Coordinates of C-alpha atoms in Angstrom, one line a residue:
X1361 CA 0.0 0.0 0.0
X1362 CA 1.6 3.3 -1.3
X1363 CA 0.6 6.4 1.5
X1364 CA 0.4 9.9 0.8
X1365 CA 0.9 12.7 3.5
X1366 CA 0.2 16.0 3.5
X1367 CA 3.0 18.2 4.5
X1368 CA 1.9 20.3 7.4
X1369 CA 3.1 23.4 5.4
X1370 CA -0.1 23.0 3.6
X1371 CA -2.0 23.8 6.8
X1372 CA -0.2 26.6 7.9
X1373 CA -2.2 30.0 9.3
X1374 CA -6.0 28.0 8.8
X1375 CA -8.6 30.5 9.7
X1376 CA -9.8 29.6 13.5
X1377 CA -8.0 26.2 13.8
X1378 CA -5.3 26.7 16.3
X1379 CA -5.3 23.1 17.4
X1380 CA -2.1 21.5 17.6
X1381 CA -2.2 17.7 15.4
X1382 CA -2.7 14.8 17.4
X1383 CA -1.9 11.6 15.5
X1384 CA -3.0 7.8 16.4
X1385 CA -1.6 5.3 14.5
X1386 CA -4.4 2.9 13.4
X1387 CA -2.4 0.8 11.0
X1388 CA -1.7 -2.7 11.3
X1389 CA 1.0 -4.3 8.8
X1390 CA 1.8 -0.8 7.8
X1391 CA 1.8 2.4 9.9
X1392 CA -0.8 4.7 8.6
X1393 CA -1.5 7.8 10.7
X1394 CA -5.1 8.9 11.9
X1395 CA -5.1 12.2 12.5
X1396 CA -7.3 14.2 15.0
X1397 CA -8.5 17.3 17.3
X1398 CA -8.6 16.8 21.2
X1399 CA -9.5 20.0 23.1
X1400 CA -11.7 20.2 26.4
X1401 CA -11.0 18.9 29.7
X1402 CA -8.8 15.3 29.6
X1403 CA -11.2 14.1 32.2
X1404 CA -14.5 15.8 31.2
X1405 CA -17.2 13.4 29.2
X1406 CA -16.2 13.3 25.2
X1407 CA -18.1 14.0 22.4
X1408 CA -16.5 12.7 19.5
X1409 CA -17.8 14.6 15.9
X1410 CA -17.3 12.9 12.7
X1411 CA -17.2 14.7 9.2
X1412 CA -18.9 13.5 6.6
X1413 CA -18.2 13.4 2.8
X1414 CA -15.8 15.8 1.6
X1415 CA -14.5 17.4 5.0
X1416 CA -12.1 17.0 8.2
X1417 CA -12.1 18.1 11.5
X1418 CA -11.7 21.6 9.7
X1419 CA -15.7 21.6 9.8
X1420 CA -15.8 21.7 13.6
X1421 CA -13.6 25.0 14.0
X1422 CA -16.4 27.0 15.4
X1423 CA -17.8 24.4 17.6
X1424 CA -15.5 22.8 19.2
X1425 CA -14.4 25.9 21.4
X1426 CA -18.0 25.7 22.3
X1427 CA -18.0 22.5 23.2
X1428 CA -15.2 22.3 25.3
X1429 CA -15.5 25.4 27.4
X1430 CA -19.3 24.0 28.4
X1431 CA -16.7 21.9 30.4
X1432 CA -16.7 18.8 27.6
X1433 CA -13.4 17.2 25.9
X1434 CA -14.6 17.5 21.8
X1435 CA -12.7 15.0 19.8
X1436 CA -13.1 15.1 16.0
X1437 CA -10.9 12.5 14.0
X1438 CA -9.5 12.9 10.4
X1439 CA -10.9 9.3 8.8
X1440 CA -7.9 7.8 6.5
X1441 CA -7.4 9.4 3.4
X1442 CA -8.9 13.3 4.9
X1443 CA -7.7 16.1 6.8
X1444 CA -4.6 16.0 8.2
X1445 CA -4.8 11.6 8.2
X1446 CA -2.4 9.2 6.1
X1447 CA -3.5 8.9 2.7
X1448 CA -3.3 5.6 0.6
X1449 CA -2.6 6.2 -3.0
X1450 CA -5.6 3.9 -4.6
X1451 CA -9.1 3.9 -4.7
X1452 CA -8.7 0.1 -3.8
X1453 CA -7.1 0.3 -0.6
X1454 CA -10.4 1.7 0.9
X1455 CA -13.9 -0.2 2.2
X1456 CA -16.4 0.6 4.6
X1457 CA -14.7 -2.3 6.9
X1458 CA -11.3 -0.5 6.5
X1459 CA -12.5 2.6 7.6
X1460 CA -14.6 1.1 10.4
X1461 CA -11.3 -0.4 11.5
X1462 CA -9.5 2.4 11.6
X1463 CA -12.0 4.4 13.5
X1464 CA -12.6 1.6 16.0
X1465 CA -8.8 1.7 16.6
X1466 CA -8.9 5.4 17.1
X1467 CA -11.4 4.9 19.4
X1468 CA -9.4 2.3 21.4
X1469 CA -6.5 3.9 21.8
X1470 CA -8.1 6.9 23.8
X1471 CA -10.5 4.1 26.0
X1472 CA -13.0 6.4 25.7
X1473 CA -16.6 5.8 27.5
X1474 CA -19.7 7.6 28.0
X1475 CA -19.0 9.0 24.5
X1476 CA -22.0 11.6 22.8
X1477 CA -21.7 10.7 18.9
X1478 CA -22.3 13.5 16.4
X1479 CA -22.9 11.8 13.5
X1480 CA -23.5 13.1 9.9
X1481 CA -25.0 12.8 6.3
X1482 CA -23.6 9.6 4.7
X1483 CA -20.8 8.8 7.2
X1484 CA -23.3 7.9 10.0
X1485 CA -23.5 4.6 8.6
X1486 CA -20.0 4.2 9.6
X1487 CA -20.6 6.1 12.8
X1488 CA -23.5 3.8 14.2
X1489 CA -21.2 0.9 12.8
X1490 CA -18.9 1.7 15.3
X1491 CA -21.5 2.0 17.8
X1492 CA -22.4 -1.2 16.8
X1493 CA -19.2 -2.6 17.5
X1494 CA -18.9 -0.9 20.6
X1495 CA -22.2 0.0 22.4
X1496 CA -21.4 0.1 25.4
X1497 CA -18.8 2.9 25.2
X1498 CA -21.9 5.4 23.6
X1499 CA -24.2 7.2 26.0
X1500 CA -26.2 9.1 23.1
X1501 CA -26.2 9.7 19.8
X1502 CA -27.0 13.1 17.4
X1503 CA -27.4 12.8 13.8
X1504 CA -27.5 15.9 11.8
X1505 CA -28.9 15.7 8.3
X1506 CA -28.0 12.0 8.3
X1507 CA -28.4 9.3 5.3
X1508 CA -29.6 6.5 6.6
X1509 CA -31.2 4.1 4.0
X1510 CA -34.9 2.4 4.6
X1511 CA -35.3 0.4 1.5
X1512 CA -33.7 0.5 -2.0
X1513 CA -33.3 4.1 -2.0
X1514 CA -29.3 3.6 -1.8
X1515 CA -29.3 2.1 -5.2
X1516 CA -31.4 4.7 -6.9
X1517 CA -29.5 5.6 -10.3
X1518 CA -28.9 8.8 -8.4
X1519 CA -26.8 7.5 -6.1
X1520 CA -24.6 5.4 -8.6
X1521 CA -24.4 8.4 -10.6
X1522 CA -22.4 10.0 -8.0
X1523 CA -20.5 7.2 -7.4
X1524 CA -19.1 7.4 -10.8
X1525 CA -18.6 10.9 -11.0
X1526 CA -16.6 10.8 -7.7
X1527 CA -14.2 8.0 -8.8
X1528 CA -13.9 8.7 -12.6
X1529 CA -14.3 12.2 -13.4
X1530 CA -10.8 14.1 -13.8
X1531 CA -12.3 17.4 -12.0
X1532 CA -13.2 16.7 -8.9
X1533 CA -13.2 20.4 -6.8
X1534 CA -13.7 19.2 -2.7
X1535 CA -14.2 23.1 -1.7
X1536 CA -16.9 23.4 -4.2
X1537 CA -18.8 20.4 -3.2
X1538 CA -18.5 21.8 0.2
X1539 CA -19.9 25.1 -0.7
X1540 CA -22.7 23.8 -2.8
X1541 CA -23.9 22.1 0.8
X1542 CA -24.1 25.3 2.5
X1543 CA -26.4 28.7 2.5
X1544 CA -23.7 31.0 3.4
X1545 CA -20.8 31.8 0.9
X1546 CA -17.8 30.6 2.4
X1547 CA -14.9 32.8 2.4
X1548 CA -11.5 31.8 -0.1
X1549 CA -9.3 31.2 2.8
X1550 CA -12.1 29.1 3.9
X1551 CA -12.0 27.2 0.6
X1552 CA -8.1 27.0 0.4
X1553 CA -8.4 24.9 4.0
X1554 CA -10.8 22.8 3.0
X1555 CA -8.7 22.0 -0.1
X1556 CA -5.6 22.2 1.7
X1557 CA -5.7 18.1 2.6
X1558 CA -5.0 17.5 -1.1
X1559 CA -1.9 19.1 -3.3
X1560 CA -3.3 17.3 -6.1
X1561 CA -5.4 14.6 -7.1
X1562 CA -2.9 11.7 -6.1
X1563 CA -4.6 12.7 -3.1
X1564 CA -8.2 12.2 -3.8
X1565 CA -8.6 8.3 -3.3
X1566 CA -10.0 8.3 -0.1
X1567 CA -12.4 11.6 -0.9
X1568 CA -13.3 10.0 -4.0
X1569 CA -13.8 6.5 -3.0
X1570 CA -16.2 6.9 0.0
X1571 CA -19.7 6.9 -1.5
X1572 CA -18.3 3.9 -3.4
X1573 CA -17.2 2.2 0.0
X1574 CA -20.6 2.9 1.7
X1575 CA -23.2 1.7 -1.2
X1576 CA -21.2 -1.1 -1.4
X1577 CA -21.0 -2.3 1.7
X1578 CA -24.9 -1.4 3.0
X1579 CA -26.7 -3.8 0.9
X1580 CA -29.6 -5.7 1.9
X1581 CA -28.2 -7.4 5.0
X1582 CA -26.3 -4.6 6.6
X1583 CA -28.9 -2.6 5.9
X1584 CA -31.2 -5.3 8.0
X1585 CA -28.6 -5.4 10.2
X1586 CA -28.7 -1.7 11.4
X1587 CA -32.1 -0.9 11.5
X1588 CA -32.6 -4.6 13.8
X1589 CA -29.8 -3.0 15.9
X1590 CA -31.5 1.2 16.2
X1591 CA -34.9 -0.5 16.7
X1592 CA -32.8 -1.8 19.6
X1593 CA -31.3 1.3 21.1
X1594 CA -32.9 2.9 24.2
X1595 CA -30.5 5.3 24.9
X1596 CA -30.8 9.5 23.7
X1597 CA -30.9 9.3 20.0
X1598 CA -31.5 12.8 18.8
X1599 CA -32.4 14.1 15.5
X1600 CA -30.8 17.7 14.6
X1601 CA -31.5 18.4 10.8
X1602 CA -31.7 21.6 8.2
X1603 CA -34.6 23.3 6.9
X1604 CA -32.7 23.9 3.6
X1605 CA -30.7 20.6 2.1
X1606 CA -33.1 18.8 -0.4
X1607 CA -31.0 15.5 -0.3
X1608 CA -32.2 15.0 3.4
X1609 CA -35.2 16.2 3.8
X1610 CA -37.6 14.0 5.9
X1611 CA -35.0 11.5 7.0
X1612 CA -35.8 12.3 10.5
X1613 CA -39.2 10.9 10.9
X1614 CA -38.3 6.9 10.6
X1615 CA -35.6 7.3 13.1
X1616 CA -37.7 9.5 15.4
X1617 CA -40.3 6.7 14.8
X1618 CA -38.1 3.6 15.0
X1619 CA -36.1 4.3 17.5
X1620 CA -36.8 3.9 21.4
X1621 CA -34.3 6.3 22.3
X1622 CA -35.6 9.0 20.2
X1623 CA -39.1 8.9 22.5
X1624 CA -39.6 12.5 23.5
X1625 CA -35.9 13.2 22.6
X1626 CA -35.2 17.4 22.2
X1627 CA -35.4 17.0 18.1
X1628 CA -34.8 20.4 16.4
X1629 CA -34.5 21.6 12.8
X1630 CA -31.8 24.2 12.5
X1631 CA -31.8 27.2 9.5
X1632 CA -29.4 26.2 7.3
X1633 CA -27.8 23.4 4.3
X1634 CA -26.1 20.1 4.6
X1635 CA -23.7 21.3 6.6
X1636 CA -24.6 22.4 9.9
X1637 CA -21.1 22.8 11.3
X1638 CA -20.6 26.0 8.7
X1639 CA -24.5 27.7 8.7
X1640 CA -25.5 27.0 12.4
X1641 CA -22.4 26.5 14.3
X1642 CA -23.3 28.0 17.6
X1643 CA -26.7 26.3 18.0
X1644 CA -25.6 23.1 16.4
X1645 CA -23.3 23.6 19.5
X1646 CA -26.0 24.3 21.9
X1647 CA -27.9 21.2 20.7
X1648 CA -24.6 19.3 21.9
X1649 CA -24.3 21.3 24.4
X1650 CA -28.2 20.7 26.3
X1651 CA -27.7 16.8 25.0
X1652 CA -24.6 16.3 27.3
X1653 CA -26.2 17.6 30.7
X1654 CA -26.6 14.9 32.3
X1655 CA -22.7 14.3 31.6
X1656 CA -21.6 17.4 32.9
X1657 CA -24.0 17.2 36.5
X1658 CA -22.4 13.7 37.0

């Protein structure tokens, strides 16, 4: 396996991400380097924030601050092949399991518990995957704008569409995509870091390959699998999504409906597009934030 790595010069003077690197190494055979954000109190209760297509920690500038001085520890990971993580060279070298291994090693290393999940858009199938895997380390879970599939709506033409645009098309602009799942225009320097993971497009397998990795992997079974496992869960699950992104409109009401833990849960719809983190920062935060208070009266 061939791995790219970003030089750090690419990341120099980011607007609002002062965060010194933290780096886990999740490899097995070969070393590969998972990069990630860890600011709040060592000892407080964590809330691990996962990015979804396109981004890195990046995403979470303006909330994690927020987070962590209502006395929590934020932790938001780089997955392989984003951010400021180890990136292997080929499309190949990347799979839904892969990146649910690398996450769940992340995850080990720290030994966290009582852990609030933000989950969101397509990478919450790997999110409650690792929840899955590891329930007993989760207290609740938020999912903002998130795709998860009820029936054969995965493998609507749509969504291979994108798939092949994403792996074969020679343009492939990350800080547009980005932008075209927000309301507010995002500034250039604000563009330039969220291209700043990638000199070129040797860089791009991991960006590129994702939707592939997830509509691969959640076929029939899996997708049996989950649902059997959230019509299971009877801890906080709470629903935070936009009033403005056409793509996940109404996704809330079978998980509001189908899962025990989302009985008389806080739900809220926020103003803004896919991407909550960059339209609705501070009361994305505050949905965190009132989630997590049973955590911080313990």
């Amino acid at each position: 396996m061939r791995i790219l790595r970003t030089d750090e010069s690419r990341f120099r003077d980011l607007p609002d991400f002062p965060y010194p690197p933290q780096f886990a190494n999740v490899g097995t055979d070969t070393p590969l380097r998972l990069h990630y954000v860890d600011h709040g109190p060592v000892q407080a209760a964590p809330v691990v924030m996962l990015h979804g297509e396109h981004g890195w920690s990046y995403l979470y500038r303006h909330m994690m601050p927020l987070v962590a001085r209502a006395g929590l520890r934020a932790l938001v990971p780089d997955m392989i092949g984003f951010g400021k993580s180890d990136k292997p060279a080929s499309q190949q070298d990347y799979s839904f399991e892969k990146h649910l291994d690398w996450l769940e090693r992340w995850l080990l290393s720290l030994d966290l518990e009582n852990i609030t999940l933000v989950c969101q858009n397509r990478s919450s199938l790997l999110a409650l995957a690792l929840v899955m895997r590891q329930p007993d380390r989760f207290s609740r879970i938020i999912a903002a704008n998130a795709v998860i599939p009820r029936s054969d709506q995965d493998h609507a033409p749509v969504s291979g569409l994108w798939q092949m645009f994403a792996s074969y098309s020679p343009w492939f602009p990350v800080p547009q995509l980005i932008q075209l799942g927000t309301t507010r225009p995002l500034t250039k320097t604000e563009l330039a870091a969220y291209d700043a993971p990638f000199p070129d497009d040797r860089y791009k397998a991991g960006a590129r390959s994702f939707a592939g990795a997830l509509r691969q992997h959640h076929k029939d079974l899996n997708r049996q699998r989950l649902w059997h496992f959230l019509e299971s869960w009877q801890k906080p699950f709470i629903t935070c999504f936009s009033d403005s992104d056409a793509g996940t409109r109404g996704g809330h009401r079978p998980l509001q409906r189908r899962i025990p833990g989302a009985l008389g849960q806080p739900h809220i719809t926020l103003s803004g597009g896919h991407f909550l983190q960059e339209d609705a920062a501070d009361s994305f935060a505050r949905v965190i934030i009132d989630a997590c208070r049973p955590s911080l009266a313990a």
